[in-house]
């Protein structure tokens, strides 16, 4: 993933639109917005401005003036995991939400309007992994991606790919490309001939306290330096920096426990 704008299409009015199923935004609900903004501001260089308040206090994170992510306050009455949630684009969020239900998923929030920004829903797949659905109006989503300080990739961590790949293919029309390996269960999801996300079946290695979940990768200039800075800021390194086939990465958590991946790649894909 590189500049998000290069992946837009146009609707009948000439406005840029995103392809159904394209990851277009990431959002985090936390208990302390002030502390979380300080943490990510120091880690990624983000600045913040107010966003839609339909679900409570919410800000959008800016990287060099470009919107890249959202942070909101967790409702006090709800005990939900603190986790980064990717949003997948839809032309009609109500129709997509109905398809989610028809295919065995669950819609937990919405569909509802987010002021003039767009219309949204929060859903989960049959394995329980949570994701958002976004129908853009004034807010198209990430202005940039795959550059240091911005989201670069989203990967679904689940027990096995076969159990949920059909669900995402049915709802969003992804084409799948599997890694042929006896000991590596991995599928890349494609739209319009380009990779946009992946599903990683990890079997019994799936954390029992988290279950199936989407993992957001954030690009950084130097994974080792970013992991050290994250620790100084009160975060935790869960898997130390290491080299993989497509770059160097580390699995980390912020002070409230939201898990994400720091990655340094040539093309924004881990």
C-alpha positions as a printed Julia matrix, in Angstrom:
270×3 Matrix{Float64}:
   0.0     0.0     0.0
   1.3     3.41   -0.86
  -0.55    6.68   -1.34
  -4.19    5.87   -0.69
  -5.31    8.36   -3.32
  -3.8     6.25   -6.08
  -6.36    3.53   -5.28
  -9.49    5.68   -5.6
 -12.1     5.41   -8.33
 -14.8     7.95   -9.15
 -18.54    7.78   -8.65
 -21.16    9.33  -10.93
 -20.57   12.77   -9.4
 -16.84   12.62  -10.08
 -15.86   12.24   -6.41
 -13.12    9.79   -5.53
 -14.42    6.51   -4.12
 -12.84    3.35   -2.83
 -13.31   -0.21   -4.03
 -15.65   -2.41   -2.0
 -13.58   -4.14    0.67
 -10.56   -1.83    0.47
  -9.07   -1.08    3.9
  -9.69    2.64    4.21
  -9.31    3.59    7.89
  -8.14    2.34   11.3
  -9.64    3.4    14.61
  -8.89    2.8    18.28
 -11.26    3.09   21.25
  -9.47    3.74   24.56
 -10.13    4.72   28.17
  -7.79    7.73   28.28
  -7.77    9.72   25.08
  -5.34   12.3    26.43
  -2.67    9.75   27.4
  -3.18    7.81   24.18
  -2.76   10.93   22.05
   0.48   11.74   23.85
   1.77    8.2    23.29
   1.04    8.02   19.56
   1.99   11.65   19.04
   5.46   10.9    20.41
   5.73    7.53   18.67
   4.51    8.45   15.17
   4.59   12.25   15.13
   0.8    12.52   14.95
  -1.21   15.65   15.61
  -4.94   15.59   16.27
  -8.18   17.37   15.44
 -11.8    16.64   16.41
 -13.82   14.12   14.43
 -17.48   12.96   14.51
 -18.85   12.56   18.05
 -21.75   10.14   17.43
 -20.14    7.41   19.58
 -18.57    9.85   22.03
 -15.37   11.93   22.02
 -13.29   11.19   18.92
 -10.25   12.69   17.2
  -8.53   12.11   13.89
  -4.77   11.67   13.81
  -2.84   13.74   11.28
   0.57   12.93    9.83
   2.05   16.0     8.14
  -1.51   17.33    7.82
  -2.88   14.08    6.32
  -5.52   12.04    8.16
  -4.28    8.53    8.94
  -6.23    7.13   11.92
  -8.88    7.8    14.56
  -8.95    7.57   18.36
 -12.13    7.6    20.43
 -13.14    7.22   24.07
 -14.48    3.85   25.14
 -18.02    4.12   26.54
 -17.74    3.83   30.3
 -20.46    1.18   30.51
 -18.77   -1.19   28.04
 -15.94   -3.58   28.84
 -14.48   -4.13   25.4
 -10.94   -5.05   24.4
  -8.76   -2.06   23.51
  -7.75   -2.86   19.93
  -7.05   -1.25   16.59
  -9.96   -1.84   14.2
  -9.61   -1.66   10.41
 -12.51   -0.27    8.37
 -13.35   -1.78    4.98
 -14.98    0.37    2.29
 -18.56   -0.08    1.13
 -20.79    1.77   -1.32
 -23.86    0.9     0.78
 -23.07    0.06    4.4
 -26.62   -1.13    5.09
 -26.49   -3.65    2.24
 -23.01   -4.81    3.26
 -24.12   -5.22    6.89
 -27.02   -7.37    5.7
 -24.58   -9.51    3.71
 -22.37   -9.88    6.79
 -25.33  -11.27    8.73
 -26.37  -13.54    5.85
 -22.84  -14.99    5.66
 -22.63  -15.83    9.35
 -21.09  -12.66   10.77
 -22.47  -10.3    13.39
 -23.18   -6.56   13.26
 -22.62   -5.1    16.73
 -22.94   -1.36   16.06
 -24.97    0.46   13.42
 -25.33    1.07   10.6
 -25.42    4.71   11.67
 -24.43    8.12   10.33
 -21.21    9.78   11.5
 -22.33   13.37   10.95
 -21.51   14.37    7.37
 -18.37   12.2     7.31
 -20.13    9.02    6.2
 -22.06    6.02    7.4
 -20.58    3.17    9.41
 -21.09   -0.17   11.11
 -18.92   -2.36   13.31
 -19.12   -6.08   12.66
 -17.35   -9.34   13.42
 -16.64  -12.34   11.23
 -17.78  -15.9    12.11
 -14.58  -16.42   14.14
 -15.18  -13.25   16.18
 -12.63  -10.87   14.63
 -13.96   -7.29   14.71
 -13.82   -4.93   11.73
 -15.56   -1.75   10.62
 -17.51   -0.96    7.46
 -17.28    2.56    6.07
 -19.48    4.28    3.49
 -17.69    7.51    2.71
 -19.32   10.91    2.33
 -17.16   13.89    3.32
 -14.5    11.63    4.87
 -12.86    9.22    2.41
 -10.51    7.65    4.95
  -6.73    7.53    5.09
  -5.08   10.23    3.03
  -1.74    8.39    2.98
  -0.58    4.9     3.92
   2.62    2.89    3.78
   4.83    5.82    4.8
   6.53    6.16    8.22
   3.9     6.98   10.83
   0.96    5.66    8.79
  -0.82    2.31    8.51
   0.8     0.02    5.98
  -1.12   -3.28    6.1
  -3.89   -5.18    7.88
  -3.65   -8.88    8.65
  -6.31  -11.12   10.14
  -4.93  -13.48   12.78
  -7.25  -16.47   13.09
  -7.16  -20.18   13.77
  -7.16  -21.22   10.11
  -7.74  -19.41    6.85
 -10.33  -21.82    5.47
 -12.79  -21.03    8.26
 -13.13  -17.33    7.39
 -11.66  -16.72    3.92
 -14.94  -17.7     2.28
 -16.8   -15.2     4.49
 -14.64  -12.24    3.41
 -14.72  -13.34   -0.21
 -18.53  -13.53   -0.15
 -19.01  -10.17    1.59
 -16.34   -8.08   -0.14
 -15.5    -9.93   -3.36
 -11.83  -10.55   -2.6
  -9.75  -12.81   -4.79
  -7.5   -15.09   -2.76
  -3.88  -16.04   -3.27
  -2.7   -18.77   -0.91
   0.86  -19.55    0.12
   1.48  -23.17   -0.83
   3.21  -24.61    2.22
   2.67  -27.59    4.5
   3.38  -25.56    7.63
   2.3   -22.01    6.75
  -1.4   -21.16    6.48
  -1.52  -17.76    4.78
  -3.83  -16.13    2.24
  -3.45  -12.74    0.57
  -6.67  -10.89   -0.32
  -6.7    -9.05   -3.66
  -8.93   -6.37   -5.19
  -8.59   -5.25   -8.81
  -5.46   -7.36   -9.11
  -3.6    -5.82   -6.15
  -3.04   -7.15   -2.61
  -4.93   -5.23    0.08
  -4.89   -7.44    3.2
  -4.08  -10.94    4.38
  -5.33  -13.79    6.55
  -2.86  -15.73    8.69
  -3.99  -19.02   10.18
  -1.92  -19.58   13.32
  -3.76  -22.58   14.79
  -3.17  -23.12   18.49
  -0.81  -20.14   18.59
  -3.85  -17.85   18.52
  -3.89  -16.01   21.88
  -6.72  -17.33   24.03
  -7.24  -13.96   25.68
  -7.75  -12.24   22.33
  -9.14  -14.83   19.95
  -9.31  -14.05   16.24
  -8.38  -10.42   15.55
  -7.19   -8.0    12.91
  -3.62   -6.72   13.3
  -2.72   -3.29   11.94
   0.87   -2.75   10.78
   2.3     0.76   11.05
   5.26    1.7     8.88
   8.29    3.17   10.67
  11.7     4.3     9.44
  13.57    2.12   11.95
  11.83   -0.75   13.77
  14.49   -1.14   16.46
  14.53    2.56   17.3
  10.71    2.76   17.27
  10.42   -0.28   19.58
  12.87    1.29   22.03
  11.02    4.6    21.95
   7.7     2.8    22.45
   9.06    1.15   25.6
  10.25    4.51   26.93
   6.74    5.87   26.34
   5.12    3.14   28.43
   4.38    0.58   25.71
   5.45   -3.07   25.66
   7.38   -5.12   23.11
   5.63   -8.49   22.73
   7.8    -9.87   19.92
  11.24   -8.22   19.52
  12.34   -6.76   16.17
  13.2    -9.48   13.67
  13.69   -9.86    9.94
  11.11  -11.57    7.78
  10.69  -12.28    4.09
   9.32   -8.79    3.38
  10.99   -6.6     5.97
  11.76   -6.05    9.63
   8.97   -5.93   12.19
   8.06   -6.13   15.87
   4.78   -6.88   17.63
   4.06   -4.33   20.35
   1.32   -2.97   22.6
   0.45    0.56   23.69
  -0.02    1.48   27.4
  -3.68    0.41   27.33
  -2.85   -2.94   25.72
  -3.78   -2.32   22.07
  -1.55   -4.65   20.04
  -0.09   -3.61   16.69
   2.94   -4.23   14.52
   5.83   -1.91   13.73
   7.19   -2.64   10.28
   9.88   -1.34    7.96
   9.34   -2.44    4.39
  10.21   -1.3     0.91
   6.62   -1.26   -0.35
   4.43   -0.97    2.76
   3.6    -4.68    2.9
   4.83   -6.88    5.77
